[in-house]
Structure formats: C-alpha cells, structure tokens
Amino acid sequence: MSDRNPPSLQYLAMQSLLSNQALAIAALEDLPVLLFPSLFVEVYARAHTEMLKALVQAWPFSCLPLGDLAESPDLETFKAVLDGLDLLLAKKERPSRWKLQVLDLRNEHPNIWIQGYPSMAQISYPDVLTDRTTESCGSMMTEEQPLILLMDLTIKHGTQDALQAYLLQWARERGERVQLCSRKLLILSGSISEIQKALRVVRLDSIQELKVNKFWHRETMKKVAPYLSQMKNLRILQFSRMRLTVTCRHKNFSYSYKYAVHLGQLYHLQELYVHDVFFLYGRLPTILRNLTLLKTLSLSSCPLKEADLWFLSQCPCSRQLKHLRLRSLPLDNFSPEPLRALLEYEAGTLETLALEDCAITDSQLLCMLPALSQCSHLSFFSFYGNHISISILQSLLSHTARLDCLRQGIYPAPLECYPHHERWVGDFEPERFAHVQAQLEQSLRDMGTTQKVQICIDFCHHHKYWTFYTLGSDGYWVVTVKNHPGLSALPL
C-alpha cells in the first residue's frame, strides 16, 4: 500500500478541467477565485498558450507576479502572456472581477504561488499605483488607467536579454496604455543607443536604484544626464569609470558643471557611490546642496577640492551621514581642518568610516584624532594606505580602543616598515615589521581593545586584493590575502 497522500479533489478537478482547453476557457468566468493561482501554475508549466491568454484576461487579482514563479518564462510563453494583455487592453467593457493592473516580472514575493489565494489578494503597490494610474489596488482598470509592468532592467554590452528586449519593444509600441516601471536599473554598456532605447520607455520616476559600471565618454554622459535629472525618486546611485579628456580641458570644465546640475536635481538621493570620474572636482556643493538626507557617501579615485570637504562638513544633508568612504583621494596637501570638522559634524551618527589610500600624514591625523574619538557609534574603521609612523599608529589605536561599538579596524603598516621610512606599495619589508610587532602587541594588550585589528601591508584596488596581518586572540599575527568588501557590503 502506498504511503503517498491521495490527490486532492481540487487537484483532480483542475486536471479534469485542463483535459479540455475549450471547456476550461469557457469556465473561467465562473471559476472560484481561489483556484486561479494553482490553475495558472499548471497551465504555465505546460505552456498552454491559448489557456494562458485567457487566464491573463480573467485574472481576478490586481497583480500577476510572474517573476515569482519557480522558472523564468521562455520567450514563447512570455509572448502568450503579453498577447493576453493585448486582448485585455483592447476590451472596452469587462466583468467587474477582472482586476489586473500590475504585471510583476521581479522576484519580490517568495512562495506567493505556494501560499496561493490569501497572499495573492493582499499584494499592493502604493509606490507605482499613483494617482496617475489608480486610486486603489482593488479598483477595476479603465481606459484611462495604464497597465503597469514591473521589471528590473539590465543594459549590458552586446546582445541584450531576449525577454527584456521583447518587453521593451512591446511597451514602446503600446505607448500610454502601458507604463514600464523599473525600481533597479543596471547599466553595463557604453552604447548610447541601447541606453536610450530603454530610458525612452521606462517611467523614469520609478527608478530608485541606478548602477552604472562601464567606461563612459563625455558625449555618452552628455546625452544621458537629462534622463538622470528626471529620476526624481532615485535613492541609490552608483557611478563608476568616466575619465576626462586631457586635450579638452575647457570642455571638461563645462561638461562637469552640466553633469553636476542634473545630478543636483536628485532631491531624494540617500546613497551615493562614485568611482573614477572627473566631474566631482569642485562640484559637490552643486550635487548635494538640495538633498534632505544623505546616509551613505563613497568617493573613490575622484579629484576633489578642499572646498568640497568644507562643504560636506557644513551641509545639512550630511548631518545624519552613517557611512563615509574616501578612497584614493590624495589629501596630503590639504589642510586637516575640513576633515576634522566633517568628523565632528557627523560624530553622532557615523557607523562606518573608511579613509583609505589618501596619503594622510602624521600631522594631519593628529589634528583629526580628537574628532575621531567622538564617533561613539563607529563599528567599522578603515585607514590603510596612509603615511603614518609607529608612534602615531599607537596613538590612533589608543583613541579607537575607547570606541565601545568598534568591532573592526584596518590600519596601515607604519612607515618604519619601509626603506627610508617612505611608503611605496610593494616595498614592505617583513623583517622591519617584525621589529614593530612587539610594540603593537604590547600597546594593544595595555589598551584592552576588543576590536579586530588588521594591519594592511599591500593592496591593489584594480585587482581587488588586500594583504593583512591580523592579530589573533592567541596573540599571534596571521597573514591573509583576501578581497575587501565594497562599502555597501561592509559589516554595518
């Protein structure tokens, strides 16, 4: 005798219904609402295209979370769903229970198809179903109310994803009857035609997270910048790799101002990550002045003016900054005062502080130490790649040891570990470090610090590796080579 549970009556009824598609389609109008989710899963798995079209038209919930199905749809199955939407959009009069307003192609609701009817009926989208589309999630769609498509987009180099390309073309051809919303947009291509093809279709104010990770020329940015300023609800911006053209300095200056003006219209920006771009120099006030709340700021390999740091130390938007990284920004010729003022300004909120490979010197750090000691919520501190002596390193460790919340600190090998006390990456001499190890061990024991102390002796940002000496609980130093996380992935 089999231990298997016998099939449920609901399952048997559904299998019987599907044995005759024409009968099943005709029965949809009277089908109980609670059967729709399980029926859709079965029809979708079997790729019954005609039945899929009918199910989409008769869908009794405000949302069809297609992206949460176990398998991504193949193109032909996806086309059947869109064909069903076309038939739905063409209808002028529909039964009141046909309520589909949103096709969600993201993976946002785990197990929604297993949970079935109760959870399906509770899905809502207040951020995209605005006054322009509908007054409530349960109301019936009318001619004036466009269908909402939700999909996170990726624009990559070369051939685009077939499903995404088809959807963009489909939405473009239907104009105002459809609105494509994308909360996350990832651009991995420098092709302006591919970028514009997507940006001309997507509802720009729906984008909340934008990541650009591709070398862009000035002209590419010139054409994309006006789209950026229309992303009014952007919360997170990651932008990397846009270098200046040395032979056209006056154009670089002009373009950097124009870019800054467009970026300055992103009033709701909360996280800004910028790497290897030329247009920040002297432009931080223009970009950040209108922000109300900035939680994360990461600037790497971007030329800055001293006035930019002064602005940060006084700007209202950075008053509640939680995470700050300045990396590969030569600050040795800067006055330490703006950084000191910045740390004092953010002392009550700062949780992550990374001042990495900035060529900060002994005298500059001494000026900053009292302000650093006030950062009582700091849990992660990274200071590798700076030029300090063993005595100043011990003073730094003494100050960070008093920070009760600090769990991890990454520090530079002192200048005494390098020939002629001058630091160059790759010139670290382990024999010299052996002489300072005993001093550091004794200092850390005397301080009674609870933080994980790491001494960074070598690093390469391009190849993304870091070499550390880590002091273990047994009092021995262990050498490790590993990837160092980006600011967004740090143990915050």
Coordinates of C-alpha atoms in Angstrom, one line a residue:
M1 CA 0.0 0.0 0.0
S2 CA 1.4 3.4 -1.0
D3 CA 2.3 5.9 1.7
R4 CA 1.5 8.8 -0.7
N5 CA -1.3 11.1 0.1
P6 CA -4.1 10.7 -2.4
P7 CA -4.6 13.7 -4.8
S8 CA -7.0 16.3 -3.5
L9 CA -10.4 16.9 -5.0
Q10 CA -9.2 20.3 -6.1
Y11 CA -6.3 18.8 -8.0
L12 CA -8.5 16.2 -9.7
A13 CA -11.0 18.9 -10.7
M14 CA -8.2 21.0 -12.2
Q15 CA -6.8 18.1 -14.1
S16 CA -10.2 17.3 -15.5
L17 CA -10.7 20.9 -16.5
L18 CA -7.4 21.1 -18.3
S19 CA -8.1 17.9 -20.3
N20 CA -10.4 20.1 -22.4
Q21 CA -9.0 23.6 -23.0
A22 CA -12.0 24.9 -24.8
L23 CA -14.2 23.9 -21.9
A24 CA -11.7 25.3 -19.4
I25 CA -11.6 28.7 -21.1
A26 CA -15.3 28.9 -21.2
A27 CA -15.5 28.0 -17.5
L28 CA -13.1 30.8 -16.3
E29 CA -15.9 33.3 -15.8
D30 CA -17.5 31.0 -13.2
L31 CA -14.3 29.6 -11.7
P32 CA -13.8 30.2 -8.0
V33 CA -11.2 32.9 -7.4
L34 CA -9.2 30.7 -5.0
L35 CA -8.5 28.2 -7.9
F36 CA -6.8 30.8 -10.2
P37 CA -3.3 30.7 -8.7
S38 CA -2.9 26.9 -8.8
L39 CA -4.5 26.7 -12.2
F40 CA -2.1 29.4 -13.6
V41 CA 0.9 27.4 -12.3
E42 CA -0.3 24.3 -14.0
V43 CA -1.1 26.0 -17.3
Y44 CA 2.2 27.9 -17.2
A45 CA 4.2 24.7 -16.6
R46 CA 2.5 23.0 -19.5
A47 CA 2.9 26.1 -21.8
H48 CA -0.7 26.0 -22.9
T49 CA -0.5 29.3 -24.7
E50 CA -4.3 29.8 -25.5
M51 CA -5.2 29.0 -21.9
L52 CA -2.6 31.4 -20.7
K53 CA -4.1 34.2 -22.8
A54 CA -7.5 33.5 -21.4
L55 CA -6.2 33.3 -17.8
V56 CA -4.4 36.6 -18.1
Q57 CA -7.6 38.3 -19.3
A58 CA -9.7 36.8 -16.5
W59 CA -7.1 37.3 -13.7
P60 CA -9.1 38.3 -10.6
F61 CA -6.3 39.9 -8.7
S62 CA -4.7 43.3 -9.1
C63 CA -1.2 41.8 -9.6
L64 CA 0.1 38.9 -11.6
P65 CA 3.5 38.1 -10.0
L66 CA 5.0 36.3 -12.9
G67 CA 8.6 36.8 -11.8
D68 CA 8.0 34.8 -8.6
L69 CA 7.3 31.5 -10.5
A70 CA 10.0 28.9 -10.0
E71 CA 11.2 29.1 -13.6
S72 CA 11.6 32.1 -15.7
P73 CA 9.3 32.1 -18.7
D74 CA 10.7 31.1 -22.1
L75 CA 10.1 33.7 -24.8
E76 CA 7.1 32.0 -26.4
T77 CA 5.3 31.5 -23.1
F78 CA 6.0 35.1 -22.2
K79 CA 4.6 36.3 -25.6
A80 CA 1.4 34.4 -24.7
V81 CA 1.1 36.4 -21.5
L82 CA 1.6 39.6 -23.4
D83 CA -0.9 38.5 -26.0
G84 CA -3.4 38.1 -23.2
L85 CA -2.6 41.6 -22.0
D86 CA -3.2 42.9 -25.5
L87 CA -6.6 41.3 -25.6
L88 CA -7.3 42.8 -22.2
L89 CA -6.3 46.2 -23.2
A90 CA -8.5 46.0 -26.3
K91 CA -11.6 45.4 -24.3
K92 CA -13.8 48.4 -23.5
E93 CA -16.2 46.5 -21.2
R94 CA -15.0 43.8 -18.8
P95 CA -16.6 41.9 -15.9
S96 CA -16.0 43.7 -12.6
R97 CA -13.9 40.9 -11.1
W98 CA -11.2 41.3 -13.9
K99 CA -8.9 43.5 -11.9
L100 CA -5.4 43.0 -13.3
Q101 CA -3.4 46.2 -13.0
V102 CA 0.2 45.1 -12.5
L103 CA 2.4 42.5 -14.2
D104 CA 5.3 42.0 -11.9
L105 CA 8.4 40.3 -13.5
R106 CA 10.6 40.7 -10.4
N107 CA 11.2 38.1 -7.8
E108 CA 9.7 40.1 -4.9
H109 CA 7.2 37.7 -3.2
P110 CA 8.8 34.4 -2.2
N111 CA 6.4 31.4 -2.0
I112 CA 3.5 33.6 -3.2
W113 CA 2.4 30.9 -5.6
I114 CA 2.6 28.2 -2.9
Q115 CA 0.6 30.4 -0.5
G116 CA -2.0 31.0 -3.2
Y117 CA -5.2 33.0 -2.9
P118 CA -4.9 34.7 0.5
S119 CA -1.4 36.1 -0.1
M120 CA -2.1 36.9 -3.8
A121 CA -5.1 39.0 -2.8
Q122 CA -3.1 41.1 -0.4
I123 CA -0.3 42.3 -2.8
S124 CA -0.3 46.1 -3.2
Y125 CA 1.9 48.6 -5.0
P126 CA 1.4 52.0 -3.4
D127 CA 4.7 53.3 -4.9
V128 CA 3.7 52.6 -8.5
L129 CA -0.1 52.8 -8.4
T130 CA -0.2 56.5 -8.0
D131 CA -3.0 59.0 -8.8
R132 CA -1.9 58.8 -12.4
T133 CA -2.9 55.1 -12.6
T134 CA -5.4 54.2 -10.0
E135 CA -6.9 55.2 -6.7
S136 CA -6.8 51.8 -5.0
C137 CA -5.3 48.4 -5.7
G138 CA -8.7 46.8 -5.9
S139 CA -10.4 49.1 -8.3
M140 CA -11.1 48.0 -11.9
M141 CA -8.8 49.2 -14.6
T142 CA -10.4 51.7 -17.0
E143 CA -9.3 53.0 -20.4
E144 CA -7.5 55.9 -18.8
Q145 CA -5.6 53.7 -16.4
P146 CA -2.5 52.2 -17.9
L147 CA -1.3 48.7 -17.2
I148 CA 1.8 48.7 -15.0
L149 CA 4.8 46.5 -15.9
L150 CA 7.4 46.0 -13.2
M151 CA 10.8 44.7 -14.2
D152 CA 14.4 45.4 -13.0
L153 CA 16.4 46.2 -16.2
T154 CA 20.0 45.4 -17.1
I155 CA 21.5 47.1 -20.2
K156 CA 24.6 45.1 -21.0
H157 CA 27.3 45.1 -23.7
G158 CA 26.4 43.1 -26.8
T159 CA 23.3 41.1 -27.3
Q160 CA 20.5 42.1 -24.8
D161 CA 18.4 39.6 -22.9
A162 CA 15.7 38.4 -25.3
L163 CA 12.8 38.6 -22.9
Q164 CA 13.7 42.1 -21.8
A165 CA 14.3 43.3 -25.4
Y166 CA 10.9 42.0 -26.4
L167 CA 9.2 43.6 -23.4
L168 CA 10.8 47.0 -24.2
Q169 CA 9.6 46.8 -27.8
W170 CA 6.1 45.7 -26.7
A171 CA 5.8 48.5 -24.2
R172 CA 7.2 51.1 -26.7
E173 CA 4.5 50.1 -29.3
R174 CA 1.6 50.4 -26.8
G175 CA 2.5 53.9 -25.7
E176 CA 0.5 55.5 -22.9
R177 CA -1.7 52.3 -22.4
V178 CA 1.3 50.7 -20.7
Q179 CA 3.8 52.0 -18.1
L180 CA 7.1 50.2 -17.6
C181 CA 8.4 50.7 -14.1
S182 CA 11.9 49.7 -13.0
R183 CA 13.0 50.1 -9.4
K184 CA 16.5 48.9 -10.2
L185 CA 18.4 49.8 -13.4
L186 CA 21.9 48.4 -14.1
I187 CA 23.9 49.8 -17.0
L188 CA 26.9 47.8 -18.0
S189 CA 27.2 49.2 -21.5
G190 CA 28.5 52.3 -23.1
S191 CA 26.2 52.1 -26.1
I192 CA 24.1 55.2 -26.1
S193 CA 21.6 53.7 -28.5
E194 CA 20.9 50.8 -26.1
I195 CA 20.7 53.1 -23.1
Q196 CA 18.3 55.5 -24.8
K197 CA 16.2 52.6 -26.1
A198 CA 15.5 51.6 -22.5
L199 CA 15.3 55.1 -20.9
R200 CA 12.7 56.3 -23.5
V201 CA 10.3 53.5 -22.5
V202 CA 10.8 53.2 -18.7
R203 CA 9.0 55.5 -16.3
L204 CA 12.0 57.4 -15.0
D205 CA 10.4 58.5 -11.7
S206 CA 10.0 54.8 -10.9
I207 CA 13.8 54.2 -10.7
Q208 CA 15.0 54.1 -7.2
E209 CA 18.4 52.4 -7.7
L210 CA 20.8 53.1 -10.6
K211 CA 24.1 51.5 -11.1
V212 CA 26.4 52.5 -13.9
N213 CA 29.6 50.3 -14.2
K214 CA 31.1 51.0 -17.6
F215 CA 33.6 53.4 -19.1
W216 CA 31.6 56.3 -20.4
H217 CA 32.9 59.1 -22.7
R218 CA 31.8 62.7 -22.1
E219 CA 29.4 62.5 -25.0
T220 CA 27.6 59.5 -23.6
M221 CA 27.2 61.3 -20.3
K222 CA 26.0 64.4 -22.1
K223 CA 23.1 62.5 -23.6
V224 CA 22.2 60.5 -20.5
A225 CA 22.4 63.3 -17.9
P226 CA 19.0 64.8 -18.8
Y227 CA 17.4 61.4 -18.1
L228 CA 19.2 61.3 -14.7
S229 CA 17.5 64.6 -13.6
Q230 CA 14.1 63.0 -14.3
M231 CA 14.7 60.1 -11.9
K232 CA 13.1 62.1 -9.1
N233 CA 12.7 59.2 -6.7
L234 CA 16.3 57.9 -7.1
R235 CA 17.6 56.7 -3.7
I236 CA 20.8 54.9 -4.6
L237 CA 23.3 56.0 -7.3
Q238 CA 26.4 54.0 -8.1
F239 CA 28.5 55.6 -10.9
S240 CA 32.0 54.5 -12.0
R241 CA 34.6 55.0 -14.7
M242 CA 34.3 58.2 -16.5
R243 CA 37.6 59.9 -17.1
L244 CA 38.5 63.3 -18.5
T245 CA 39.8 64.1 -21.9
V246 CA 43.2 65.8 -21.3
T247 CA 43.2 67.7 -24.6
C248 CA 39.9 69.4 -24.0
R249 CA 40.1 70.9 -20.5
H250 CA 37.7 73.8 -21.1
K251 CA 35.1 71.3 -22.3
N252 CA 35.7 69.1 -19.3
F253 CA 35.1 72.0 -17.1
S254 CA 31.9 73.0 -18.9
Y255 CA 30.6 69.4 -19.0
S256 CA 31.3 68.8 -15.3
Y257 CA 29.1 71.7 -14.4
K258 CA 26.3 70.5 -16.6
Y259 CA 26.5 67.0 -15.1
A260 CA 26.5 68.4 -11.6
V261 CA 23.4 70.5 -12.3
H262 CA 21.5 67.4 -13.5
L263 CA 22.7 65.3 -10.5
G264 CA 21.7 68.1 -8.2
Q265 CA 18.1 67.6 -9.1
L266 CA 18.0 64.1 -7.4
Y267 CA 16.4 65.5 -4.3
H268 CA 15.7 62.1 -2.6
L269 CA 19.2 60.6 -3.1
Q270 CA 20.3 58.8 0.1
E271 CA 23.3 56.7 -1.1
L272 CA 25.9 58.0 -3.5
Y273 CA 28.8 55.8 -4.7
V274 CA 31.2 57.4 -7.2
H275 CA 34.4 55.8 -8.5
D276 CA 37.0 57.1 -11.0
V277 CA 35.1 60.1 -12.5
F278 CA 36.4 63.6 -13.3
F279 CA 33.3 65.7 -12.8
L280 CA 33.2 65.9 -9.0
Y281 CA 36.1 68.4 -8.7
G282 CA 34.6 71.5 -7.0
R283 CA 31.1 70.3 -7.8
L284 CA 30.0 68.5 -4.6
P285 CA 28.0 71.6 -3.5
T286 CA 26.0 71.7 -6.7
I287 CA 25.3 68.0 -6.5
L288 CA 24.4 67.7 -2.8
R289 CA 23.1 71.1 -1.8
N290 CA 19.4 70.2 -2.4
L291 CA 19.5 66.8 -0.7
T292 CA 17.5 66.4 2.5
L293 CA 19.1 63.2 3.9
L294 CA 22.3 61.5 2.8
K295 CA 23.0 58.2 4.6
T296 CA 26.0 56.9 2.6
L297 CA 28.8 58.6 0.7
S298 CA 31.6 56.7 -1.1
L299 CA 34.1 58.7 -3.3
S300 CA 36.9 56.8 -4.8
S301 CA 39.6 58.0 -7.3
C302 CA 37.7 61.2 -7.9
P303 CA 39.6 64.5 -7.8
L304 CA 38.2 66.9 -5.1
K305 CA 38.8 70.4 -4.0
E306 CA 39.5 71.3 -0.4
A307 CA 36.3 73.4 -0.7
D308 CA 34.3 70.2 -1.4
L309 CA 35.3 68.8 2.1
W310 CA 34.5 72.1 3.7
F311 CA 31.0 71.9 2.1
L312 CA 30.5 68.4 3.4
S313 CA 31.4 69.5 6.9
Q314 CA 28.6 72.1 6.9
C315 CA 25.9 70.7 4.5
P316 CA 22.6 69.8 6.2
C317 CA 22.2 66.7 4.1
S318 CA 25.3 65.1 5.7
R319 CA 24.2 65.8 9.2
Q320 CA 23.0 62.2 9.6
L321 CA 25.6 60.5 7.5
K322 CA 26.1 56.9 8.6
H323 CA 28.6 55.6 6.2
L324 CA 31.6 57.5 4.7
R325 CA 34.4 56.3 2.4
L326 CA 37.1 58.4 0.8
R327 CA 39.5 56.2 -1.1
S328 CA 42.5 57.0 -3.3
L329 CA 42.0 60.7 -2.9
P330 CA 45.4 62.4 -2.3
L331 CA 44.8 64.6 0.8
D332 CA 48.4 65.1 1.9
N333 CA 48.4 68.7 0.5
F334 CA 45.0 69.5 2.1
S335 CA 44.5 71.2 5.4
P336 CA 43.3 68.7 8.0
E337 CA 40.7 71.1 9.3
P338 CA 37.9 70.2 6.9
L339 CA 38.2 66.5 7.7
R340 CA 38.3 67.3 11.4
A341 CA 35.2 69.5 11.1
L342 CA 33.5 66.8 9.0
L343 CA 34.1 64.1 11.7
E344 CA 32.9 66.4 14.4
Y345 CA 29.8 67.2 12.3
E346 CA 28.9 63.5 11.9
A347 CA 30.2 62.2 15.2
G348 CA 26.7 61.4 16.5
T349 CA 25.6 59.2 13.5
L350 CA 28.7 57.8 11.8
E351 CA 28.8 54.0 11.9
T352 CA 31.3 53.3 9.1
L353 CA 34.4 55.4 8.3
A354 CA 36.9 54.5 5.6
L355 CA 39.8 56.9 4.8
E356 CA 41.8 54.7 2.6
D357 CA 44.9 55.3 0.5
C358 CA 44.6 59.1 0.9
A359 CA 48.2 59.8 1.8
I360 CA 47.2 61.2 5.2
T361 CA 50.3 62.2 7.3
D362 CA 51.1 62.2 11.0
S363 CA 50.4 65.9 11.5
Q364 CA 47.0 65.6 9.7
L365 CA 45.9 62.6 11.7
L366 CA 46.9 64.2 15.0
C367 CA 44.6 67.1 14.2
M368 CA 41.7 64.7 13.4
L369 CA 42.1 62.3 16.4
P370 CA 40.0 64.3 18.9
A371 CA 37.1 64.4 16.4
L372 CA 37.5 60.7 15.7
S373 CA 37.3 59.9 19.4
Q374 CA 33.8 61.5 19.4
C375 CA 32.4 59.0 16.8
S376 CA 30.8 56.9 19.5
H377 CA 28.6 54.8 17.1
L378 CA 31.5 53.8 14.9
S379 CA 31.6 50.0 14.3
F380 CA 34.0 49.8 11.3
F381 CA 37.1 51.9 10.7
S382 CA 39.5 51.5 7.7
F383 CA 42.6 53.7 7.4
Y384 CA 45.0 51.6 5.4
G385 CA 47.3 53.1 2.7
N386 CA 48.1 56.3 4.7
H387 CA 51.6 57.5 5.7
I388 CA 51.9 57.4 9.5
S389 CA 54.7 56.4 11.9
I390 CA 54.6 53.8 14.6
S391 CA 54.2 56.4 17.3
I392 CA 51.1 57.9 15.6
L393 CA 49.7 54.5 14.8
Q394 CA 49.9 53.7 18.5
S395 CA 48.1 56.9 19.3
L396 CA 45.4 56.1 16.7
L397 CA 44.9 52.7 18.2
S398 CA 44.7 54.2 21.7
H399 CA 41.9 56.5 20.5
T400 CA 39.9 53.9 18.6
A401 CA 40.2 51.5 21.6
R402 CA 37.9 53.9 23.5
L403 CA 35.1 53.4 20.9
D404 CA 32.8 50.9 22.5
C405 CA 31.0 50.0 19.3
L406 CA 34.0 49.5 17.2
R407 CA 34.3 45.8 16.0
Q408 CA 36.9 46.0 13.3
G409 CA 39.8 48.3 12.4
I410 CA 42.1 48.2 9.4
Y411 CA 45.3 50.2 9.8
P412 CA 48.4 50.9 7.6
A413 CA 51.8 49.4 8.3
P414 CA 53.8 52.2 9.8
L415 CA 56.5 54.0 7.8
E416 CA 59.2 52.1 9.9
C417 CA 58.3 49.0 7.8
Y418 CA 59.6 50.6 4.6
P419 CA 63.0 51.6 3.4
H420 CA 64.0 55.1 4.3
H421 CA 60.6 55.4 6.1
E422 CA 58.9 56.1 2.8
R423 CA 55.9 54.1 1.9
W424 CA 55.5 52.6 -1.6
V425 CA 53.2 49.7 -2.3
G426 CA 55.2 46.6 -2.8
D427 CA 58.2 47.9 -0.8
F428 CA 57.0 46.5 2.6
E429 CA 59.8 44.6 4.4
P430 CA 58.6 41.8 6.7
E431 CA 61.8 42.0 8.7
R432 CA 61.2 45.6 9.6
F433 CA 57.6 44.8 10.6
A434 CA 58.9 42.1 12.9
H435 CA 60.6 44.8 14.9
V436 CA 57.3 46.8 15.4
Q437 CA 55.1 43.8 16.0
A438 CA 56.2 43.5 19.6
Q439 CA 55.4 47.2 20.2
L440 CA 51.9 46.9 18.7
E441 CA 51.2 43.7 20.7
Q442 CA 52.2 45.3 23.9
S443 CA 50.2 48.5 23.1
L444 CA 47.1 46.5 22.3
R445 CA 47.3 44.5 25.4
D446 CA 47.7 47.6 27.5
M447 CA 44.7 49.2 25.8
G448 CA 42.5 46.1 26.3
T449 CA 40.8 46.7 22.9
T450 CA 38.0 44.4 21.8
Q451 CA 38.2 45.3 18.1
K452 CA 39.6 43.0 15.4
V453 CA 42.9 44.7 14.5
Q454 CA 44.3 44.2 11.0
I455 CA 47.4 45.8 9.5
C456 CA 47.2 46.2 5.7
I457 CA 50.7 45.7 4.2
D458 CA 49.8 45.6 0.5
F459 CA 46.7 46.2 -1.7
C460 CA 45.7 46.6 -5.3
H461 CA 42.3 48.2 -5.9
H462 CA 42.3 47.3 -9.6
H463 CA 42.8 43.5 -9.0
K464 CA 40.8 43.8 -5.7
Y465 CA 43.1 42.1 -3.3
W466 CA 44.4 43.1 0.1
T467 CA 47.1 41.5 2.3
F468 CA 46.6 41.8 6.1
Y469 CA 48.4 40.9 9.3
T470 CA 45.6 40.1 11.7
L471 CA 46.3 39.8 15.4
G472 CA 44.5 36.7 16.7
S473 CA 43.1 36.1 20.2
D474 CA 46.1 33.9 20.9
G475 CA 48.5 36.9 20.4
Y476 CA 50.0 35.7 17.1
W477 CA 49.9 37.6 13.8
V478 CA 48.3 35.7 10.9
V479 CA 48.9 36.8 7.3
T480 CA 45.9 36.6 5.0
V481 CA 45.2 37.7 1.4
K482 CA 41.5 38.3 0.6
N483 CA 39.0 40.5 -1.1
H484 CA 38.0 43.6 0.8
P485 CA 34.2 44.3 0.5
G486 CA 32.8 47.4 -1.0
L487 CA 31.2 50.0 1.2
S488 CA 27.7 48.7 0.5
A489 CA 28.8 45.2 1.7
L490 CA 30.7 46.2 4.8
P491 CA 29.6 44.8 8.2
L492 CA 27.5 47.9 9.0

